[in-house]
Amino acid sequence: MLIFAHRGASGTEPENTLRAIQVALDMDVAGIEIDIHEVDNILYVIHDRWLHRTTSGTGKITQHNTKYLQDLDAGLGEKIPTLDEVLLLVAGKCIINIELKGISNIELLFSYLDSALENSPLILDNILLSSFNHHLLYHINQQRPEFALGALTSCIPLEYAKFATQLNAYSIHASVNFIDQALVDDAHKRGLKVFVYTVDELDDIKEMQALGVDGIFSNFPTRIKDVTPF
Ligand code: G3P
Ligand code: MG
């Protein structure tokens, strides 16, 4: 089962910061999950649309200019990283799962990825793009089918993993709160991997192993050993 550090090693470090990502790399995780938002043609690594929970700022991220955002404290003196900073840090070391949250311009995303692919040890096989916005994933697949896609769901759809097949996805990313054997089996029958968020409790980890999922996202990546290659 693969272990993805959820928002970096966010159980012990400020989430979605370079520090949390470095700590996750030091734990030798198989992958790191981050969330991104676009503001003024810059892709920032941050989970919320609002700044107050994770930074020293207030208001919505899209209300602010670059100078304001770059000066904020995202915890323990860390800055809100940009996607290129994160790609540079993880390149050649593990899988990077980029969860697309506040994104409208996929060309901008492609330019970040292409630049990192060209100028760093980042390889295509270590990029996994995911989103709850399946329309966005659809457009990515239409334009750049070489990027592996993770289709997020927080429910058990009537037709199980069919939505992910329609997107030509690599994996489904399902919620620990709503997953069952039928969804796992249906996804596997369709050739899809099953990654589950957010799994921190030992009891849940064991349950996910029993269901035969392929990976989990955890805020505490060291709670389970990584035993399966990507
Ligand atoms: O990508 C898995 C998980 O992060 C999805 O939910 O809200 O934690 O970004 P959220
Ligand atoms: Mg996320």
CSV table of C-alpha atoms and ligand atoms in Angstrom, one decimal:
chain,number,residue,atom,x,y,z
A,1,MET,CA,0.0,0.0,0.0
A,2,LEU,CA,1.4,3.4,-1.0
A,3,ILE,CA,1.6,6.2,1.5
A,4,PHE,CA,1.0,9.7,0.4
A,5,ALA,CA,1.9,12.5,2.8
A,6,HIS,CA,-1.3,14.5,2.9
A,7,ARG,CA,-0.5,18.2,2.5
A,8,GLY,CA,3.1,17.1,3.3
A,9,ALA,CA,3.7,15.8,6.8
A,10,SER,CA,0.9,18.0,7.9
A,11,GLY,CA,0.2,16.1,11.2
A,12,THR,CA,3.4,17.5,12.7
A,13,GLU,CA,4.3,20.4,10.4
A,14,PRO,CA,2.4,23.4,8.9
A,15,GLU,CA,0.4,21.9,6.0
A,16,ASN,CA,1.3,22.6,2.4
A,17,THR,CA,4.7,24.2,3.3
A,18,LEU,CA,8.2,23.4,2.0
A,19,ARG,CA,9.0,22.4,5.6
A,20,ALA,CA,6.1,19.8,5.7
A,21,ILE,CA,7.2,18.5,2.3
A,22,GLN,CA,10.8,18.2,3.3
A,23,VAL,CA,9.8,16.3,6.5
A,24,ALA,CA,7.7,14.0,4.3
A,25,LEU,CA,10.6,13.4,2.0
A,26,ASP,CA,12.8,12.6,5.0
A,27,MET,CA,10.2,9.9,5.9
A,28,ASP,CA,10.8,8.4,2.5
A,29,VAL,CA,7.1,8.5,1.5
A,30,ALA,CA,6.0,7.1,-1.9
A,31,GLY,CA,4.1,10.3,-2.7
A,32,ILE,CA,3.2,13.8,-1.4
A,33,GLU,CA,-0.2,15.4,-1.9
A,34,ILE,CA,-0.6,19.1,-2.2
A,35,ASP,CA,-3.5,21.5,-3.0
A,36,ILE,CA,-3.2,24.4,-5.4
A,37,HIS,CA,-4.9,27.7,-6.1
A,38,GLU,CA,-4.3,30.2,-8.9
A,39,VAL,CA,-4.0,33.9,-8.2
A,40,ASP,CA,-2.8,36.4,-10.8
A,41,ASN,CA,-1.1,33.8,-13.0
A,42,ILE,CA,0.7,32.3,-10.0
A,43,LEU,CA,0.0,28.8,-8.6
A,44,TYR,CA,0.1,28.8,-4.8
A,45,VAL,CA,0.3,25.6,-2.7
A,46,ILE,CA,-2.5,26.1,-0.1
A,47,HIS,CA,-5.7,24.2,0.7
A,48,ASP,CA,-8.3,26.8,1.6
A,49,ARG,CA,-9.8,29.6,-0.4
A,50,TRP,CA,-9.6,31.7,2.8
A,51,LEU,CA,-6.3,32.6,4.4
A,52,HIS,CA,-7.1,32.8,8.1
A,53,ARG,CA,-6.9,29.1,9.0
A,54,THR,CA,-3.3,28.4,7.8
A,55,THR,CA,-1.7,31.8,7.4
A,56,SER,CA,-1.2,35.1,9.1
A,57,GLY,CA,-3.5,36.7,6.4
A,58,THR,CA,-7.2,37.4,6.3
A,59,GLY,CA,-9.8,37.4,3.5
A,60,LYS,CA,-9.9,35.3,0.4
A,61,ILE,CA,-6.7,34.3,-1.4
A,62,THR,CA,-8.0,35.8,-4.7
A,63,GLN,CA,-8.6,39.2,-3.1
A,64,HIS,CA,-4.8,39.8,-2.6
A,65,ASN,CA,-1.8,40.7,-4.7
A,66,THR,CA,1.5,38.8,-5.0
A,67,LYS,CA,3.3,41.0,-2.5
A,68,TYR,CA,0.7,40.4,0.2
A,69,LEU,CA,0.6,36.7,-0.3
A,70,GLN,CA,4.3,36.3,-0.4
A,71,ASP,CA,4.8,38.1,2.9
A,72,LEU,CA,2.4,35.9,4.9
A,73,ASP,CA,3.4,33.4,7.5
A,74,ALA,CA,2.0,30.0,6.7
A,75,GLY,CA,3.2,28.5,10.1
A,76,LEU,CA,6.6,28.5,11.9
A,77,GLY,CA,7.8,31.3,9.6
A,78,GLU,CA,7.2,29.3,6.4
A,79,LYS,CA,5.8,31.1,3.3
A,80,ILE,CA,3.0,29.9,1.1
A,81,PRO,CA,5.0,28.0,-1.5
A,82,THR,CA,4.4,28.3,-5.2
A,83,LEU,CA,4.0,25.2,-7.3
A,84,ASP,CA,7.4,25.6,-9.0
A,85,GLU,CA,9.2,25.7,-5.6
A,86,VAL,CA,7.5,22.5,-4.5
A,87,LEU,CA,8.2,20.7,-7.9
A,88,LEU,CA,11.8,21.6,-7.5
A,89,LEU,CA,12.0,20.2,-4.0
A,90,VAL,CA,10.3,16.9,-4.8
A,91,ALA,CA,11.7,16.4,-8.3
A,92,GLY,CA,13.2,13.0,-8.7
A,93,LYS,CA,12.4,12.0,-5.2
A,94,CYS,CA,8.7,10.8,-5.1
A,95,ILE,CA,5.3,11.1,-6.7
A,96,ILE,CA,3.7,14.5,-6.5
A,97,ASN,CA,-0.1,14.5,-6.4
A,98,ILE,CA,-1.3,17.9,-7.2
A,99,GLU,CA,-4.9,18.4,-6.2
A,100,LEU,CA,-6.5,21.2,-8.3
A,101,LYS,CA,-8.7,23.4,-6.2
A,102,GLY,CA,-8.9,27.0,-7.3
A,103,ILE,CA,-7.8,26.5,-10.9
A,104,SER,CA,-9.4,27.9,-14.1
A,105,ASN,CA,-6.4,28.2,-16.4
A,106,ILE,CA,-5.1,24.7,-17.2
A,107,GLU,CA,-2.6,26.2,-19.7
A,108,LEU,CA,-0.9,27.9,-16.7
A,109,LEU,CA,-0.7,24.5,-14.9
A,110,PHE,CA,0.8,22.9,-18.0
A,111,SER,CA,3.4,25.6,-18.2
A,112,TYR,CA,4.5,24.9,-14.6
A,113,LEU,CA,4.7,21.2,-15.3
A,114,ASP,CA,6.4,21.5,-18.6
A,115,SER,CA,9.0,23.8,-17.2
A,116,ALA,CA,9.8,21.5,-14.3
A,117,LEU,CA,9.9,18.4,-16.6
A,118,GLU,CA,12.4,20.3,-18.8
A,119,ASN,CA,14.5,21.9,-16.1
A,120,SER,CA,14.5,19.5,-13.1
A,121,PRO,CA,14.7,15.8,-12.5
A,122,LEU,CA,10.9,15.6,-12.4
A,123,ILE,CA,9.6,12.8,-14.5
A,124,LEU,CA,6.1,12.3,-16.0
A,125,ASP,CA,5.5,9.1,-14.1
A,126,ASN,CA,5.8,10.9,-10.8
A,127,ILE,CA,3.0,13.4,-11.6
A,128,LEU,CA,-0.6,12.7,-10.6
A,129,LEU,CA,-3.2,15.4,-11.1
A,130,SER,CA,-6.4,15.1,-9.2
A,131,SER,CA,-9.6,17.1,-8.6
A,132,PHE,CA,-13.1,17.0,-7.4
A,133,ASN,CA,-13.8,19.1,-10.5
A,134,HIS,CA,-14.2,16.3,-13.1
A,135,HIS,CA,-14.8,18.8,-15.9
A,136,LEU,CA,-11.3,20.1,-15.3
A,137,LEU,CA,-9.9,16.6,-15.4
A,138,TYR,CA,-11.8,16.0,-18.6
A,139,HIS,CA,-10.3,19.0,-20.3
A,140,ILE,CA,-6.8,18.1,-19.1
A,141,ASN,CA,-7.2,14.6,-20.6
A,142,GLN,CA,-8.4,16.0,-23.8
A,143,GLN,CA,-5.4,18.3,-24.2
A,144,ARG,CA,-2.6,16.4,-22.4
A,145,PRO,CA,-3.6,12.7,-22.1
A,146,GLU,CA,-0.1,11.9,-21.0
A,147,PHE,CA,-0.8,13.2,-17.5
A,148,ALA,CA,-2.1,10.6,-15.0
A,149,LEU,CA,-5.3,11.7,-13.4
A,150,GLY,CA,-6.9,11.0,-10.1
A,151,ALA,CA,-10.6,11.4,-9.9
A,152,LEU,CA,-11.7,12.5,-6.5
A,153,THR,CA,-15.0,11.5,-4.9
A,154,SER,CA,-16.4,11.9,-1.5
A,155,CYS,CA,-19.3,9.6,-2.2
A,156,ILE,CA,-20.1,6.1,-3.5
A,157,PRO,CA,-21.5,6.9,-6.9
A,158,LEU,CA,-24.5,4.8,-8.2
A,159,GLU,CA,-22.3,3.5,-11.0
A,160,TYR,CA,-19.3,3.1,-8.7
A,161,ALA,CA,-16.0,4.0,-10.5
A,162,LYS,CA,-17.5,4.5,-14.0
A,163,PHE,CA,-17.0,8.3,-13.6
A,164,ALA,CA,-13.2,7.7,-13.5
A,165,THR,CA,-13.2,5.4,-16.6
A,166,GLN,CA,-15.1,8.2,-18.5
A,167,LEU,CA,-12.2,10.5,-17.6
A,168,ASN,CA,-9.5,8.0,-18.6
A,169,ALA,CA,-8.2,8.4,-15.1
A,170,TYR,CA,-5.3,6.4,-13.5
A,171,SER,CA,-6.9,6.3,-10.1
A,172,ILE,CA,-9.9,7.1,-8.0
A,173,HIS,CA,-9.3,9.0,-4.8
A,174,ALA,CA,-12.1,8.0,-2.4
A,175,SER,CA,-13.0,9.2,1.1
A,176,VAL,CA,-12.3,7.0,4.1
A,177,ASN,CA,-15.8,8.0,5.3
A,178,PHE,CA,-17.5,6.5,2.2
A,179,ILE,CA,-15.7,3.5,0.7
A,180,ASP,CA,-16.8,0.0,0.5
A,181,GLN,CA,-15.7,-3.3,-1.0
A,182,ALA,CA,-18.0,-2.9,-4.0
A,183,LEU,CA,-16.4,0.5,-5.0
A,184,VAL,CA,-12.9,-0.9,-4.6
A,185,ASP,CA,-13.7,-4.1,-6.6
A,186,ASP,CA,-15.4,-2.1,-9.3
A,187,ALA,CA,-12.5,0.3,-9.7
A,188,HIS,CA,-10.0,-2.6,-9.8
A,189,LYS,CA,-12.1,-4.4,-12.4
A,190,ARG,CA,-11.8,-1.2,-14.5
A,191,GLY,CA,-8.0,-1.2,-14.1
A,192,LEU,CA,-8.1,1.8,-11.8
A,193,LYS,CA,-6.0,2.3,-8.6
A,194,VAL,CA,-7.8,3.1,-5.4
A,195,PHE,CA,-6.2,5.8,-3.1
A,196,VAL,CA,-8.1,6.8,0.1
A,197,TYR,CA,-8.0,10.1,2.0
A,198,THR,CA,-7.5,10.9,4.9
A,199,VAL,CA,-6.4,7.9,6.8
A,200,ASP,CA,-4.6,8.6,10.1
A,201,GLU,CA,-6.1,6.1,12.6
A,202,LEU,CA,-4.5,2.6,12.9
A,203,ASP,CA,-7.9,1.0,12.9
A,204,ASP,CA,-8.7,2.7,9.6
A,205,ILE,CA,-5.3,1.8,8.1
A,206,LYS,CA,-6.0,-1.9,8.8
A,207,GLU,CA,-9.5,-1.5,7.4
A,208,MET,CA,-8.1,-0.1,4.2
A,209,GLN,CA,-5.6,-2.9,3.9
A,210,ALA,CA,-8.4,-5.4,4.3
A,211,LEU,CA,-10.3,-3.7,1.5
A,212,GLY,CA,-7.3,-4.0,-0.7
A,213,VAL,CA,-6.8,-0.4,-1.6
A,214,ASP,CA,-3.7,0.7,-3.4
A,215,GLY,CA,-2.7,3.6,-1.3
A,216,ILE,CA,-3.7,6.1,1.4
A,217,PHE,CA,-3.2,9.8,2.1
A,218,SER,CA,-2.1,10.4,5.7
A,219,ASN,CA,-1.2,13.4,7.7
A,220,PHE,CA,1.0,11.0,9.7
A,221,PRO,CA,2.9,9.1,7.0
A,222,THR,CA,5.2,7.2,9.4
A,223,ARG,CA,2.2,5.3,11.0
A,224,ILE,CA,2.4,2.7,8.3
A,225,LYS,CA,5.2,1.2,6.3
A,226,ASP,CA,5.2,1.6,2.5
A,227,VAL,CA,5.1,-1.9,1.2
A,228,THR,CA,4.0,-1.7,-2.5
A,229,PRO,CA,5.8,0.1,-5.4
A,230,PHE,CA,3.8,2.7,-7.4
B,1,G3P,O1,-6.6,14.7,-2.3
B,1,G3P,C1,-7.1,14.0,-1.2
B,1,G3P,C2,-7.7,15.0,-0.2
B,1,G3P,O2,-6.8,16.0,0.0
B,1,G3P,C3,-9.0,15.6,-0.7
B,1,G3P,O3,-9.6,16.5,0.2
B,1,G3P,O4,-10.1,18.6,1.3
B,1,G3P,O5,-8.2,17.3,2.1
B,1,G3P,O6,-8.1,18.5,-0.1
B,1,G3P,P1,-8.9,17.8,0.9
B,2,MG,MG,-6.2,17.8,-0.9
